[in-house]
GROMACS .gro file of C-alpha atoms in nm:
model
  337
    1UNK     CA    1   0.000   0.000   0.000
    2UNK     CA    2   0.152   0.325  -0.089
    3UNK     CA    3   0.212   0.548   0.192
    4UNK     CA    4  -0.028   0.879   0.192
    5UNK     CA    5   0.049   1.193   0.143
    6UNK     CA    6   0.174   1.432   0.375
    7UNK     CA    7  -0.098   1.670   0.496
    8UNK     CA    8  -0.006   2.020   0.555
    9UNK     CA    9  -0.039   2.121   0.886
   10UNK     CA   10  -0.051   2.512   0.910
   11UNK     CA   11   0.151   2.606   1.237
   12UNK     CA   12   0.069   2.876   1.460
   13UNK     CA   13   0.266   3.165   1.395
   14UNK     CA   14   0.569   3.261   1.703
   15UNK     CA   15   0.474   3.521   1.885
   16UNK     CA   16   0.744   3.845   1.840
   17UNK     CA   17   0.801   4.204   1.928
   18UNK     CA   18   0.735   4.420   1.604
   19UNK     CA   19   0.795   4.747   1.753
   20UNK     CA   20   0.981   4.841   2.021
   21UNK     CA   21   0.990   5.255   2.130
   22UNK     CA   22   1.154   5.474   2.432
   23UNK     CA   23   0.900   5.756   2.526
   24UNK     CA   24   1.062   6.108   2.476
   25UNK     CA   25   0.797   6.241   2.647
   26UNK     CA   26   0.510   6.170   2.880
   27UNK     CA   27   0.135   6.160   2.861
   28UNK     CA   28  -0.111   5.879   2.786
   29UNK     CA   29  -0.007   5.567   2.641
   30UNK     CA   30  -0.322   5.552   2.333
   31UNK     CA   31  -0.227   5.927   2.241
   32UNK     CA   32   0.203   5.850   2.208
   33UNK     CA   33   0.122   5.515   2.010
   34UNK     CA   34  -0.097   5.724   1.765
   35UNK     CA   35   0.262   5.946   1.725
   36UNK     CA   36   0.448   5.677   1.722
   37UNK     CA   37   0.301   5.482   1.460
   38UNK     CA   38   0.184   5.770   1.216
   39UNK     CA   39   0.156   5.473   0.920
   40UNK     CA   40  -0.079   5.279   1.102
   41UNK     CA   41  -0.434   5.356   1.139
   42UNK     CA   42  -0.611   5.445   1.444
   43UNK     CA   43  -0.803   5.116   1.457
   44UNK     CA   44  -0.522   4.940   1.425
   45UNK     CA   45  -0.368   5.067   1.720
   46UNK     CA   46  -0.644   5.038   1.892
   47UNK     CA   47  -0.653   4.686   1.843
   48UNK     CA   48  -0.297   4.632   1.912
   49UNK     CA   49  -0.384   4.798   2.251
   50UNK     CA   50  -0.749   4.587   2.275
   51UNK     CA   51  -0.603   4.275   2.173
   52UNK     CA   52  -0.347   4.258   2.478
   53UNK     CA   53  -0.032   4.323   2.236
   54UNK     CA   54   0.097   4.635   2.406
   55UNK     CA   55   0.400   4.656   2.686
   56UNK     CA   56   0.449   4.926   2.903
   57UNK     CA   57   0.759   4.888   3.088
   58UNK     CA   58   0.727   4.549   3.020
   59UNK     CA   59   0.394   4.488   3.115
   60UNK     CA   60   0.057   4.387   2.916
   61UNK     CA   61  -0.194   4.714   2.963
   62UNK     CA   62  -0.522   4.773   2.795
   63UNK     CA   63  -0.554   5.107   2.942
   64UNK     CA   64  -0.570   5.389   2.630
   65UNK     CA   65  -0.476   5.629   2.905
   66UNK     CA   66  -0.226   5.439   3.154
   67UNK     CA   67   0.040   5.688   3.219
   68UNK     CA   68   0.390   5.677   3.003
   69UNK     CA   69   0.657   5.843   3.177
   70UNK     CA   70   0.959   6.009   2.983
   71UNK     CA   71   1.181   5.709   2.935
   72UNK     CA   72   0.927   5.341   2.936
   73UNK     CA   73   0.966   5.139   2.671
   74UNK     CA   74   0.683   5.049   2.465
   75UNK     CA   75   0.674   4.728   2.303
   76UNK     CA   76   0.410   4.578   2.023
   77UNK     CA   77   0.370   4.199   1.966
   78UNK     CA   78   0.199   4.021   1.647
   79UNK     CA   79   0.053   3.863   1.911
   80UNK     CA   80  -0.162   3.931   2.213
   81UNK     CA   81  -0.159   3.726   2.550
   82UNK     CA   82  -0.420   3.599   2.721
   83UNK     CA   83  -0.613   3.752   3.009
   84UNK     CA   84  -0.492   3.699   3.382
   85UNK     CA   85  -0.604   3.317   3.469
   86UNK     CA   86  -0.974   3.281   3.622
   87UNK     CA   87  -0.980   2.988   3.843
   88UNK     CA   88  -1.198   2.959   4.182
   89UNK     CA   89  -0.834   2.788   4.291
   90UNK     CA   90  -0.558   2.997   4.110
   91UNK     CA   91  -0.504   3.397   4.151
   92UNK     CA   92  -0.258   3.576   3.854
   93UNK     CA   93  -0.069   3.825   4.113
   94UNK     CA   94   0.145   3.936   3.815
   95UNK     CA   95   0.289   3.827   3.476
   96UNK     CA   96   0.560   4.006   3.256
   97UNK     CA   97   0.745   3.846   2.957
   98UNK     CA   98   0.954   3.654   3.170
   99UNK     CA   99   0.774   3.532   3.458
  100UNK     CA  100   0.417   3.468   3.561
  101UNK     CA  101   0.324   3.469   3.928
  102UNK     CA  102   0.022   3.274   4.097
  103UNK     CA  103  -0.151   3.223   4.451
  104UNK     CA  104  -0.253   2.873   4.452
  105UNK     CA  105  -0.506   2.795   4.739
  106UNK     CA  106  -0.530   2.435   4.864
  107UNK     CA  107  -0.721   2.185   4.679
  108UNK     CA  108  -0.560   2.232   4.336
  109UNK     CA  109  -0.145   2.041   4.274
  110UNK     CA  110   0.150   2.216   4.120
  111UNK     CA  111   0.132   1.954   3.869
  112UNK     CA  112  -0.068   1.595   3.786
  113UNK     CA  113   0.081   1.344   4.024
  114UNK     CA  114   0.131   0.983   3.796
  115UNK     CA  115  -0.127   1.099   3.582
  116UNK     CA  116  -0.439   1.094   3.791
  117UNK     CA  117  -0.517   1.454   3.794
  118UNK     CA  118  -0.594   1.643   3.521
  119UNK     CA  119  -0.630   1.956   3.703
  120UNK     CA  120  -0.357   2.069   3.839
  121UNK     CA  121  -0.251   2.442   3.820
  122UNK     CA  122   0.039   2.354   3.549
  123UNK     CA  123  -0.205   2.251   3.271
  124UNK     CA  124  -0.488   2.462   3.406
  125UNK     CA  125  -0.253   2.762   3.365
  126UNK     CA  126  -0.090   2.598   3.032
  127UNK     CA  127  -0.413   2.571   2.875
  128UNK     CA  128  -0.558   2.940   2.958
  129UNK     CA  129  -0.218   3.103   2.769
  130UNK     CA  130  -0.262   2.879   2.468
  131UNK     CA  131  -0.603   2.943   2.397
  132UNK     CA  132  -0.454   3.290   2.298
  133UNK     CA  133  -0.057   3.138   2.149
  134UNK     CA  134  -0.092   2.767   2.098
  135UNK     CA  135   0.313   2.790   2.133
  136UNK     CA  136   0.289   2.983   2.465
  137UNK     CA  137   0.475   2.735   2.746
  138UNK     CA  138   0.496   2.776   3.112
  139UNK     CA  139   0.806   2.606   3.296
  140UNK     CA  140   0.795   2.515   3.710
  141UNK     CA  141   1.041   2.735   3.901
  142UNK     CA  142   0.857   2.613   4.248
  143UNK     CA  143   0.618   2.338   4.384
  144UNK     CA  144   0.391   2.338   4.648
  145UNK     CA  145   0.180   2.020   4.725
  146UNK     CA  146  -0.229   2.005   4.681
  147UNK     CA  147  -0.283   2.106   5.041
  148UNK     CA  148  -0.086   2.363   5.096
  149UNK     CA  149  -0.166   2.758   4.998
  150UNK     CA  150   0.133   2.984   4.843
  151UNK     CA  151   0.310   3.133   4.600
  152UNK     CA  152   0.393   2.957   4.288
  153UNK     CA  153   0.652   3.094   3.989
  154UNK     CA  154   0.649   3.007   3.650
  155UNK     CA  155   0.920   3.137   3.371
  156UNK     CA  156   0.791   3.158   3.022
  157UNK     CA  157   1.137   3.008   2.875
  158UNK     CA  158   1.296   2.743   2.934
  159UNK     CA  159   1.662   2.883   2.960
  160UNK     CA  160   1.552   3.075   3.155
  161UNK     CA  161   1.434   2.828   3.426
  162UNK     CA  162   1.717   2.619   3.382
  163UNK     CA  163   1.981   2.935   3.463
  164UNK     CA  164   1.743   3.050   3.733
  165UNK     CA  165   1.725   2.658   3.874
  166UNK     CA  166   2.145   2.675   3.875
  167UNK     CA  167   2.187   2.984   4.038
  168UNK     CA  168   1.863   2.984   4.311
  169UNK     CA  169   2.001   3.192   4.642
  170UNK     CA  170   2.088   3.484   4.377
  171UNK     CA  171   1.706   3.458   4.254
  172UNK     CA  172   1.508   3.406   4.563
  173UNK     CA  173   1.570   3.638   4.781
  174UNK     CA  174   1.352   3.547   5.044
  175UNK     CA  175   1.069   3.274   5.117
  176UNK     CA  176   0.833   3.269   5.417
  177UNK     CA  177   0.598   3.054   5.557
  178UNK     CA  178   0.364   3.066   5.841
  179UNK     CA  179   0.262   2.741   5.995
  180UNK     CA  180   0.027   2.621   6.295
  181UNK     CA  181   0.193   2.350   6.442
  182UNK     CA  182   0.064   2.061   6.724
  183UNK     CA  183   0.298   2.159   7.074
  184UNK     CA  184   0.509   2.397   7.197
  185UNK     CA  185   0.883   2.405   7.007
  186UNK     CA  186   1.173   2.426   7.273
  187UNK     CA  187   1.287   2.785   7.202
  188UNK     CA  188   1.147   3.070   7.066
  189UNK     CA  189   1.402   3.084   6.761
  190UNK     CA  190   1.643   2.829   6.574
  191UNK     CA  191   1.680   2.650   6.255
  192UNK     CA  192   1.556   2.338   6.117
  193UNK     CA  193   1.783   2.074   5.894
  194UNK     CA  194   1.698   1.734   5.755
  195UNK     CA  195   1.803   1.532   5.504
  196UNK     CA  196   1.449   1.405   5.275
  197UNK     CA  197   1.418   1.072   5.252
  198UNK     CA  198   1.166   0.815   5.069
  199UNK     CA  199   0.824   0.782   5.206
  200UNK     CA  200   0.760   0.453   5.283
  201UNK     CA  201   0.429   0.306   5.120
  202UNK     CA  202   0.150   0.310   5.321
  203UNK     CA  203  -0.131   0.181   5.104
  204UNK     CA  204  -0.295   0.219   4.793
  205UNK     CA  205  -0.370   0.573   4.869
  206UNK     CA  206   0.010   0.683   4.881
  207UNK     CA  207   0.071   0.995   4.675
  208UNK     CA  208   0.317   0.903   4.445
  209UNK     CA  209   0.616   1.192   4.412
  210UNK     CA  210   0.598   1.346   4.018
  211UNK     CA  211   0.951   1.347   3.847
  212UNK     CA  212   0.967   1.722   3.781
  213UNK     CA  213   1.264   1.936   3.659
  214UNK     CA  214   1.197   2.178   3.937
  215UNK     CA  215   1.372   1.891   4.131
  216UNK     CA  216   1.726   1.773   4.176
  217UNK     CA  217   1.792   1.423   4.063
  218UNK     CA  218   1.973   1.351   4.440
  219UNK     CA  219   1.772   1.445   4.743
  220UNK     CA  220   1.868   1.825   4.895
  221UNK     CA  221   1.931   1.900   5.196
  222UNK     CA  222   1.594   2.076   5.365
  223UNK     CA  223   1.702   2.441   5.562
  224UNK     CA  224   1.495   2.684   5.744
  225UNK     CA  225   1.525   2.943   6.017
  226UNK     CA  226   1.203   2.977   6.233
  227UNK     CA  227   1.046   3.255   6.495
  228UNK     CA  228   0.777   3.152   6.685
  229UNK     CA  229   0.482   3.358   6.655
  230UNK     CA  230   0.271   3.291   6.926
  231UNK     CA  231   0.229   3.000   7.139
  232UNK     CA  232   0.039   2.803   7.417
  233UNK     CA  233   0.080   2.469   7.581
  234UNK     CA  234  -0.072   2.288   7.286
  235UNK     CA  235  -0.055   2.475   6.995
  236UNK     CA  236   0.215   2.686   6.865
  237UNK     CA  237   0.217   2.985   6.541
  238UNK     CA  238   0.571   3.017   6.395
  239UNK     CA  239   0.702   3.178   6.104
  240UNK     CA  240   0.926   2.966   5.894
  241UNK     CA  241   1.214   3.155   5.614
  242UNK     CA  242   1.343   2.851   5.378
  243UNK     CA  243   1.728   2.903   5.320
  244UNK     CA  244   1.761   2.635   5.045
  245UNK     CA  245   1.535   2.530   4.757
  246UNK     CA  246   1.418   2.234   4.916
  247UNK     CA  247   1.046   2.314   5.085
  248UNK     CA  248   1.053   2.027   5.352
  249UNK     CA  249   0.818   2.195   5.576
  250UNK     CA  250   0.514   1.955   5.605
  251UNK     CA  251   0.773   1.674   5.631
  252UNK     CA  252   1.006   1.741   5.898
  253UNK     CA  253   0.792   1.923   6.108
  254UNK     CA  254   0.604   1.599   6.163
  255UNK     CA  255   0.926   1.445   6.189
  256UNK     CA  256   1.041   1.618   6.508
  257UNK     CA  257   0.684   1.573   6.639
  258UNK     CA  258   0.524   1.853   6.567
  259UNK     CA  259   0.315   1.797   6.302
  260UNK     CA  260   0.094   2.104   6.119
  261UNK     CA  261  -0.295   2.113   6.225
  262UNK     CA  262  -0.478   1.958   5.923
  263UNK     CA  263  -0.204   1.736   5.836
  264UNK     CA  264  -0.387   1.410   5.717
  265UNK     CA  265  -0.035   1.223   5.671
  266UNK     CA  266   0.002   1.246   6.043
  267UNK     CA  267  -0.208   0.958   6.083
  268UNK     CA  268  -0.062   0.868   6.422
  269UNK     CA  269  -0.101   1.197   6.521
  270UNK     CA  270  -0.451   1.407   6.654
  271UNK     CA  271  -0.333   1.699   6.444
  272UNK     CA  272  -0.530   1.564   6.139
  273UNK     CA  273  -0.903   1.633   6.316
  274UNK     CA  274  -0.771   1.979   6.414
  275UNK     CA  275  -0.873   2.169   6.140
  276UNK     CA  276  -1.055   2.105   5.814
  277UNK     CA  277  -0.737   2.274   5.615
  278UNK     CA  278  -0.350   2.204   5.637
  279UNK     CA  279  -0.215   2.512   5.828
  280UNK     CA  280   0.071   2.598   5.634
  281UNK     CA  281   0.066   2.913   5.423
  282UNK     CA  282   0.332   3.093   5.231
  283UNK     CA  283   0.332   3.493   5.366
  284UNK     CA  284   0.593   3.647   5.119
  285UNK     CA  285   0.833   3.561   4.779
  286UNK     CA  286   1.110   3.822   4.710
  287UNK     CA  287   1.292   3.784   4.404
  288UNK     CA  288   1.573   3.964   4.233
  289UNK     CA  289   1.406   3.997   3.854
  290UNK     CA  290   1.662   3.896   3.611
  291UNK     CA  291   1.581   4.075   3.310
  292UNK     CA  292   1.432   4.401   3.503
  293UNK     CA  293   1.747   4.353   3.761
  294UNK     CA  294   1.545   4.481   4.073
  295UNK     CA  295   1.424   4.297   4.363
  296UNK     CA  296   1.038   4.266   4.347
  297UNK     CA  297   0.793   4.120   4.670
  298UNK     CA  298   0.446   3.932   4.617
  299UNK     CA  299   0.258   3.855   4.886
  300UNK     CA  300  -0.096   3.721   4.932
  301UNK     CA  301  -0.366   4.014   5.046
  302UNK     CA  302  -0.649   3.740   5.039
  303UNK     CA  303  -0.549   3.454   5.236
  304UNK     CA  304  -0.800   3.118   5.196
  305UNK     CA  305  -0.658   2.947   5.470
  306UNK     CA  306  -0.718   3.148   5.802
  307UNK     CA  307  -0.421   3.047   6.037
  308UNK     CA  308  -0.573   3.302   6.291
  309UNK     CA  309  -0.837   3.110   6.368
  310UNK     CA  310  -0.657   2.794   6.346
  311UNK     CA  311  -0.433   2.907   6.610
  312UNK     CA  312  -0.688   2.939   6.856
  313UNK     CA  313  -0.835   2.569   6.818
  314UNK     CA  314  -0.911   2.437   7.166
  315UNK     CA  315  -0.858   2.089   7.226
  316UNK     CA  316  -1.072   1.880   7.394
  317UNK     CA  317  -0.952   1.668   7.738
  318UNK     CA  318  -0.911   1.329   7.532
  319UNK     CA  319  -0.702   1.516   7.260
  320UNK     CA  320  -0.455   1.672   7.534
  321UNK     CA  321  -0.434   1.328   7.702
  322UNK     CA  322  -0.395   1.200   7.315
  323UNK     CA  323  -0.100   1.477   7.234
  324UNK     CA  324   0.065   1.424   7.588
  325UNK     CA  325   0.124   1.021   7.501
  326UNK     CA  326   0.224   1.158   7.178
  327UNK     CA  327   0.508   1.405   7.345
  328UNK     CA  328   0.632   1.108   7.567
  329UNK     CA  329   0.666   0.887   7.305
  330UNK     CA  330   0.872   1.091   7.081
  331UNK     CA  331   1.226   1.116   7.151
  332UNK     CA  332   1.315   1.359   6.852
  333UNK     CA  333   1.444   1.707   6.895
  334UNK     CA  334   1.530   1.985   6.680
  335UNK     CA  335   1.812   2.152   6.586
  336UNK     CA  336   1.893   2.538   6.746
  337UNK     CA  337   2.135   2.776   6.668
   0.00000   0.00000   0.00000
């Protein structure tokens, strides 16, 4: 049988800057663009501008009048971008050429785990951007698992993950947590350092760990300074600053036996029937922006997770008598400085 014909398939076209300006002057952005591009008509920069294919100072606007100031750049694309996500579990905080930055509130995964979730904020976030550029591509800089709210990073190339990946402490500046955790921690400020190791299987409902290059290929050692917040004799607040890549939290706090409130892997543990929601939440990301080469803060205004009232959870006199058997029984301490 003779083989048939190659069909054509039309690809999309790549997305590229097609005009790039420095404002001599200020005044509104629809106004300069009509100076600027004196061959065009006015409808078609008003599309350009409708159609989401205008920068200002490297930004997508829509505004006719958003301020220029003597000096932005102005850039025009071919090609527009797509609106900022709209997901009852994912919040667009920001998104330049470079980077896009999301709040991810619990329920939702960084990414599928073995292939039994097709909605994790990865391909819900993937999917959004190409419905605008099929070619558009989103690349992990951070993880966070389905239970716990934060702040997730995404570059839009992958070089540039890969560079930002090698060279981490010069691209994070910062990265806090706030946790509620089960018991009272020993002093009021140290650090925490573990080593990750495999989970042991413990059933058919295991979470199985996704391969992702946001990983290293050899486990890394976990880091973090903590402050504690507030505290009582049963439950203690504390604010948690990672000082490595490695986001260990949920892990080795139950490993030194104090496990987060809401923490369903603590099976042996009465943390789990302490609150409906795990009671970790990240408070801040500073980064030093590559490309831009200033440092710039996101932070989440509209926490989902209320640790406030978390904090406050009274136990009952079975769960005190349950947590002190649990206190005597563990033998594991952290490590101060």
């Amino acid at each position: 049988m003779p083989p048939k014909p190659a069909q054509n398939i039309r690809k999309a076209p790549q997305r590229e800057c097609i005009y790039t300006f420095t404002a001599k002057e200020s005044g509104a952005l629809l106004e300069l663009l009509f100076a600027l591009l004196p061959d065009l008509s006015r409808t078609t920069v008003k599309q350009y501008l409708r159609n989401r294919c205008v920068l200002l100072a490297g930004v997508t606007t829509t505004q006719f009048d958003a301020p220029v100031i003597a000096g932005d750049t102005i850039e025009i694309y071919n090609i527009g971008t797509a609106e900022a996500v709209q997901h009852p579990l994912i919040e667009e905080l920001y998104r330049d050429e470079q980077f896009i930055v999301l709040h991810k509130r619990p329920g939702i995964p960084t990414i599928s785990v073995g292939g039994a979730s097709k909605s994790s904020l990865f391909q819900v976030v993937t999917h959004h951007l190409k419905k605008v550029d099929p070619n558009e591509k989103i690349f992990l800089l951070n993880r966070l698992d389905r239970d716990t709210e934060g702040i997730i990073i995404v570059a839009r190339d992958r070089q540039l993950q890969q560079d930002l990946l090698a060279e981490w402490r010069s691209f994070v500046l910062s990265n806090s947590f706030e946790a509620v955790i089960l018991g009272a921690l020993d002093t009021s400020s140290g650090e925490l350092t573990t080593r990750p190791t495999k989970d042991k299987k413990r059933g058919p409902n295991k979470r199985r760990t996704a391969r992702s290059s946001t990983r290293d290929s050899k486990p890394a050692t976990f880091r973090a300074s903590y402050e504690v917040l507030t505290t009582g004799p049963y439950i203690t607040r504390v604010k948690l600053s990672l000082l490595t890549r490695n986001n260990s939290i949920r892990s080795t706090l139950a490993s030194i036996g104090h496990p987060l409130l809401g923490d369903h892997r603590a099976s042996e543990s009465i943390a789990p029937e302490l609150s409906k929601y795990l009671a970790l939440r990240a408070t801040e990301l500073t980064i030093f922006h590559p490309i831009r080469r200033q440092k710039m803060q996101f932070t989440l205004d509209t926490p989902f997770v209320n640790l406030d009232k978390i904090s406050q959870t009274r136990l009952t006199a079975a769960q005190k008598e349950a947590l002190l058997m649990e206190e005597t029984a563990s033998s594991k301490s952290i490590k101060t400085h």
